Coordinates of C-alpha atoms in Angstrom, one line a residue:
Chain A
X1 CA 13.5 -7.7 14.2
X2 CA 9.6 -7.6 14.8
X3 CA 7.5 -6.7 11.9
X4 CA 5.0 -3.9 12.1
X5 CA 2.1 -4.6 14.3
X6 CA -1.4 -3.7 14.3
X7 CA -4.3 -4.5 16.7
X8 CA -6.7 -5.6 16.8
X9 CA -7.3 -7.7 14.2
X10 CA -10.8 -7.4 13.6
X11 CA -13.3 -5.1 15.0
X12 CA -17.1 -4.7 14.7
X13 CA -18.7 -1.3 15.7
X14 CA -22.2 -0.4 15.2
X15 CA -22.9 3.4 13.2
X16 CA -21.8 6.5 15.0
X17 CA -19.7 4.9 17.6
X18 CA -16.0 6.0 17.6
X19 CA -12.9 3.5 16.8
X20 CA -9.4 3.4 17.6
X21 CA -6.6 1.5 15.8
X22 CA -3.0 0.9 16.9
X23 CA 0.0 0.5 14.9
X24 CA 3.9 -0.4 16.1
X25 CA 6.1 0.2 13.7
X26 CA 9.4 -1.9 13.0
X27 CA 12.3 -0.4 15.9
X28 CA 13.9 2.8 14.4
X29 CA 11.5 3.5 11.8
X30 CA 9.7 6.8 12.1
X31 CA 7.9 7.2 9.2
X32 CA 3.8 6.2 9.5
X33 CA 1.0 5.7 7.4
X34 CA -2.6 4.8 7.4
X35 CA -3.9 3.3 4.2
X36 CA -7.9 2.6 4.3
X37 CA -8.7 -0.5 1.8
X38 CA -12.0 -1.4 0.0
X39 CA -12.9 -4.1 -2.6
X40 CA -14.7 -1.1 -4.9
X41 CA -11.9 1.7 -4.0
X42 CA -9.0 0.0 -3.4
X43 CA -6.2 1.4 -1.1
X44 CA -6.4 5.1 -0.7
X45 CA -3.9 7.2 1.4
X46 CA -5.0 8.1 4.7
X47 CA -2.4 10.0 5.9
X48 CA 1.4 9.7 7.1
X49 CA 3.1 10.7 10.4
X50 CA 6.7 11.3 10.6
X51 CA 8.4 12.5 14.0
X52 CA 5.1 12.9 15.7
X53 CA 4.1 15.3 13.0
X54 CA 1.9 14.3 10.1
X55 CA 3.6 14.7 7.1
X56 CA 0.7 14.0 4.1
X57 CA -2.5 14.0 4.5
X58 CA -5.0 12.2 1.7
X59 CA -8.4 12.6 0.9
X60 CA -10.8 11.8 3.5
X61 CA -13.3 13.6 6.1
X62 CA -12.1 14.7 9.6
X63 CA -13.6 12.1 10.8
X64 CA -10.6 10.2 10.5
X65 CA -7.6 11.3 12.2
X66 CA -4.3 9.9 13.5
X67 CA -1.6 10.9 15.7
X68 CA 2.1 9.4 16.5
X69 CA 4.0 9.3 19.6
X70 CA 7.5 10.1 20.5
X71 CA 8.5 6.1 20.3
X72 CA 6.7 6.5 16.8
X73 CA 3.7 4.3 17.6
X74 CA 0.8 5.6 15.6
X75 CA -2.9 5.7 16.5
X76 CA -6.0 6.5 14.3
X77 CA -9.0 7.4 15.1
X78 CA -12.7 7.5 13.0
X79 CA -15.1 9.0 14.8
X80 CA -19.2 9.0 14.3
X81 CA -18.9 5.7 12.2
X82 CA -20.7 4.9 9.1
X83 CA -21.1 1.9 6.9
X84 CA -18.8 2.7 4.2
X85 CA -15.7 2.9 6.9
X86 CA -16.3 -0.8 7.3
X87 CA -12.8 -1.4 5.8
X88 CA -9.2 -3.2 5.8
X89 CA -7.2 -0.5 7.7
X90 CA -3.5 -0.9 7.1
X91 CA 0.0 0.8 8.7
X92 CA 3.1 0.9 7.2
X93 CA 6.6 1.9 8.6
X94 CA 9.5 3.3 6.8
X95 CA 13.0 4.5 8.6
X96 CA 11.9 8.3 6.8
X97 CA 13.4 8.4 3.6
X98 CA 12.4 9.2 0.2
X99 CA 13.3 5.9 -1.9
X100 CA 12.5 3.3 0.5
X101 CA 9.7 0.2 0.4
X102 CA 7.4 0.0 2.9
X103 CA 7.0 -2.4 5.6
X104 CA 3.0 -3.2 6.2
X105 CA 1.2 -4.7 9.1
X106 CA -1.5 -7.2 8.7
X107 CA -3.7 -4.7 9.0
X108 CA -7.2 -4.4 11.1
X109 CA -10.5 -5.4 9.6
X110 CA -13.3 -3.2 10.4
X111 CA -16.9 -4.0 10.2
X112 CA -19.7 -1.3 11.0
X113 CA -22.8 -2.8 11.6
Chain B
X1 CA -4.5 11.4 -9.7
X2 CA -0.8 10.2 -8.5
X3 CA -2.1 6.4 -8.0
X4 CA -1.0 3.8 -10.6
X5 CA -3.8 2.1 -12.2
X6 CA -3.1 -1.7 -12.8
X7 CA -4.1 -3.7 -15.9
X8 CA -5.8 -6.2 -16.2
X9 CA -8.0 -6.5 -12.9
X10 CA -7.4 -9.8 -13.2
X11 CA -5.6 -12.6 -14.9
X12 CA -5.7 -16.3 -14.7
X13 CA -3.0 -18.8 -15.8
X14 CA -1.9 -22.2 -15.7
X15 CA 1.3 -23.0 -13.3
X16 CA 4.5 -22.6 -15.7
X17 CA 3.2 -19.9 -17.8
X18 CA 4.8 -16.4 -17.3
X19 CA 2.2 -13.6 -16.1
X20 CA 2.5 -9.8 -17.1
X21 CA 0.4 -7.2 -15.6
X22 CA 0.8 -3.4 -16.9
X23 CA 0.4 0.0 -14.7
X24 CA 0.1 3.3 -15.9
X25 CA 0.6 6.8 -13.8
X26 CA 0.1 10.0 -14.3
X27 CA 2.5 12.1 -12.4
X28 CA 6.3 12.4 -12.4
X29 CA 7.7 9.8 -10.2
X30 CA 11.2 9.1 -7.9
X31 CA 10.6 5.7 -7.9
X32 CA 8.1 3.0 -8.8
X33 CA 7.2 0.0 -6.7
X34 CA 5.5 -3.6 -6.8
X35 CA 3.9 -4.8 -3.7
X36 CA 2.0 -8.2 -3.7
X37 CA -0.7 -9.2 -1.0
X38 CA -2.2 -12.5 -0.3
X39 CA -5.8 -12.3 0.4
X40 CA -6.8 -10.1 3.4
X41 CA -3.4 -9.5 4.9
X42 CA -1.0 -6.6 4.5
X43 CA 1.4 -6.3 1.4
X44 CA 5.0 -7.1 0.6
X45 CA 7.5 -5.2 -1.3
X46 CA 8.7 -6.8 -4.6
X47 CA 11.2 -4.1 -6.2
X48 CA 11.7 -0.8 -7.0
X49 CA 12.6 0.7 -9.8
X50 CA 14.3 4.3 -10.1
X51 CA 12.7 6.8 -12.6
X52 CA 16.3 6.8 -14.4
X53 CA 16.5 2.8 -14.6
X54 CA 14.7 1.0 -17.5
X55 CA 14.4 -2.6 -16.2
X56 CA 15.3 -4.3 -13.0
X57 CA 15.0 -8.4 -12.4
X58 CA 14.5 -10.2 -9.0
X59 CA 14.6 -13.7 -9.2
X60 CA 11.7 -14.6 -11.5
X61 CA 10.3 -10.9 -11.0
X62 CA 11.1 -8.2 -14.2
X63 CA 10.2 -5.0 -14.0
X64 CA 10.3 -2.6 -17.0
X65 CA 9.8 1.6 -16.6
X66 CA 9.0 4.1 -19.5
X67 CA 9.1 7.3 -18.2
X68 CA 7.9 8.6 -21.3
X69 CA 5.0 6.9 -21.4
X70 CA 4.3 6.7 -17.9
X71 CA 3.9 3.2 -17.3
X72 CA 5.3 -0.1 -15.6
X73 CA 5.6 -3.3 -16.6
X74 CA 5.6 -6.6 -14.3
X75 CA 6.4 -9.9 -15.4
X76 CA 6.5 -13.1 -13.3
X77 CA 7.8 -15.8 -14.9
X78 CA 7.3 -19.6 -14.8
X79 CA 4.7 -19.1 -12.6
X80 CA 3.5 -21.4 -9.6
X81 CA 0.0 -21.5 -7.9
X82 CA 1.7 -19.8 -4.5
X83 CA 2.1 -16.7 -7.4
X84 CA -1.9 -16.1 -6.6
X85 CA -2.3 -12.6 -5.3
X86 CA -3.1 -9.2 -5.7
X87 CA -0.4 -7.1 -7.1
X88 CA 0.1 -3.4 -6.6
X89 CA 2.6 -1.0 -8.4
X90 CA 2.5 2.2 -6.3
X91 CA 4.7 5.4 -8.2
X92 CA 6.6 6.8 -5.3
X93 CA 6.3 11.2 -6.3
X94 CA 7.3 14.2 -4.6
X95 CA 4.3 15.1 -2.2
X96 CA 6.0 19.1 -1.4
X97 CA 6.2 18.1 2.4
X98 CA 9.6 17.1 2.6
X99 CA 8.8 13.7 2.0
X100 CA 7.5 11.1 -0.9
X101 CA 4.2 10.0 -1.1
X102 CA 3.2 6.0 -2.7
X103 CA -0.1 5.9 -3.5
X104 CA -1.9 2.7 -4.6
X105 CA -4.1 1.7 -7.4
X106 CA -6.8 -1.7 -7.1
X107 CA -4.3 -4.2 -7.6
X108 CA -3.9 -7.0 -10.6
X109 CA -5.5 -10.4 -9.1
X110 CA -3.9 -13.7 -10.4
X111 CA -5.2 -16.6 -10.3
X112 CA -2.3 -19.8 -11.0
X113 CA -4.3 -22.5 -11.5
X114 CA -1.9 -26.0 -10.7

């Protein structure tokens, strides 16, 4: 069974252009969330997607948004960049339920220049 | 805030010894987890722990819960340099949407030095 898989794998955008990131979840999991890591904040909860429908939502701007698709790929978008989005971005699946581990990709390194 | 905070930021031991690392919460929980990541990559579950268990082993993993006093415990013992990682414990609550949140604190770095 393939693991979760994100592209790319790095990225460098410059300030205020826009960014997309993919994310595959692991077949038959429909649970997805965006997790945004720094070396000074840590992992902080982006949001999570369920069913096409997000679910939770954390803490951040509307710049950053998300969406899932019926075959519960997952997309996120930032938009209008800035420095402090430069970033380890990272998805992980789950089948839906409440007790379960998460399964995380490698996640997608962002640099804004 | 919902995240568990780890403690200490970071540890460094020599290969054998065993290597404990604390996390404290702040919210009721279902469930409480350990993830592990190796620099720059994503994480890997460990174990889970129910709010109504009170310790749970996993090879050379132990994990202790006090509900009471809101906090985790994570041991590793006889530890070996491929042990060097961050570690994560990540309370698993009740987000009202149906569905449970785990939210993440900055991770325990250990260092196993051969």
């Amino acid at each position: 069974k393939a693991g979760v898989t994100q592209t790319p794998r790095y990225l460098i955008k410059t300030r205020g252009q826009q960014v997309t990131l993919s994310c595959s979840p692991i077949s038959g999991h429909r649970s997805v969330s965006w997790y945004q890591q720094t070396p000074g904040q840590g992992l902080q909860f982006l949001f999570e997607y369920f069913s096409e429908t997000q679910r939770n939502k954390g803490n951040f701007p509307g710049r950053f948004s998300g969406r899932q698709f019926s075959n519960s790929r997952s997309e996120m978008n930032v938009s209008t960049l800035e420095l402090g989005d430069s970033a380890l971005y990272l998805c992980a699946s789950k089948t839906g339920g409440a007790s379960e581990k998460l399964f995380f990709g490698s996640g997608t390194q962002l640099s804004v220049l | 805030s919902q995240q568990g905070e780890e403690d200490p930021q970071a540890l460094s031991i020599q290969e054998g010894e065993n290597a404990t690392m604390n996390c404290s919460y702040k919210t009721s929980i279902n469930n409480l987890q350990w993830y592990r990541q190796n620099s720059g990559r994503g994480l890997v579950h460990l174990i889970l722990i129910r709010s109504n268990e009170r310790e749970k082993h996993s090879g050379r993993l132990r994990v202790t819960l006090d509900t009471s006093k809101k906090s985790s415990s994570l041991l590793i013992t006889a530890s070996r340099a491929a042990d060097t990682a961050s570690y994560f414990c990540a309370p698993s609550w009740d987000s009202g949407a149906g569905s449970y949140q785990l939210t993440f604190g900055k991770g325990t770095k250990l260092s196993v030095i051969p």
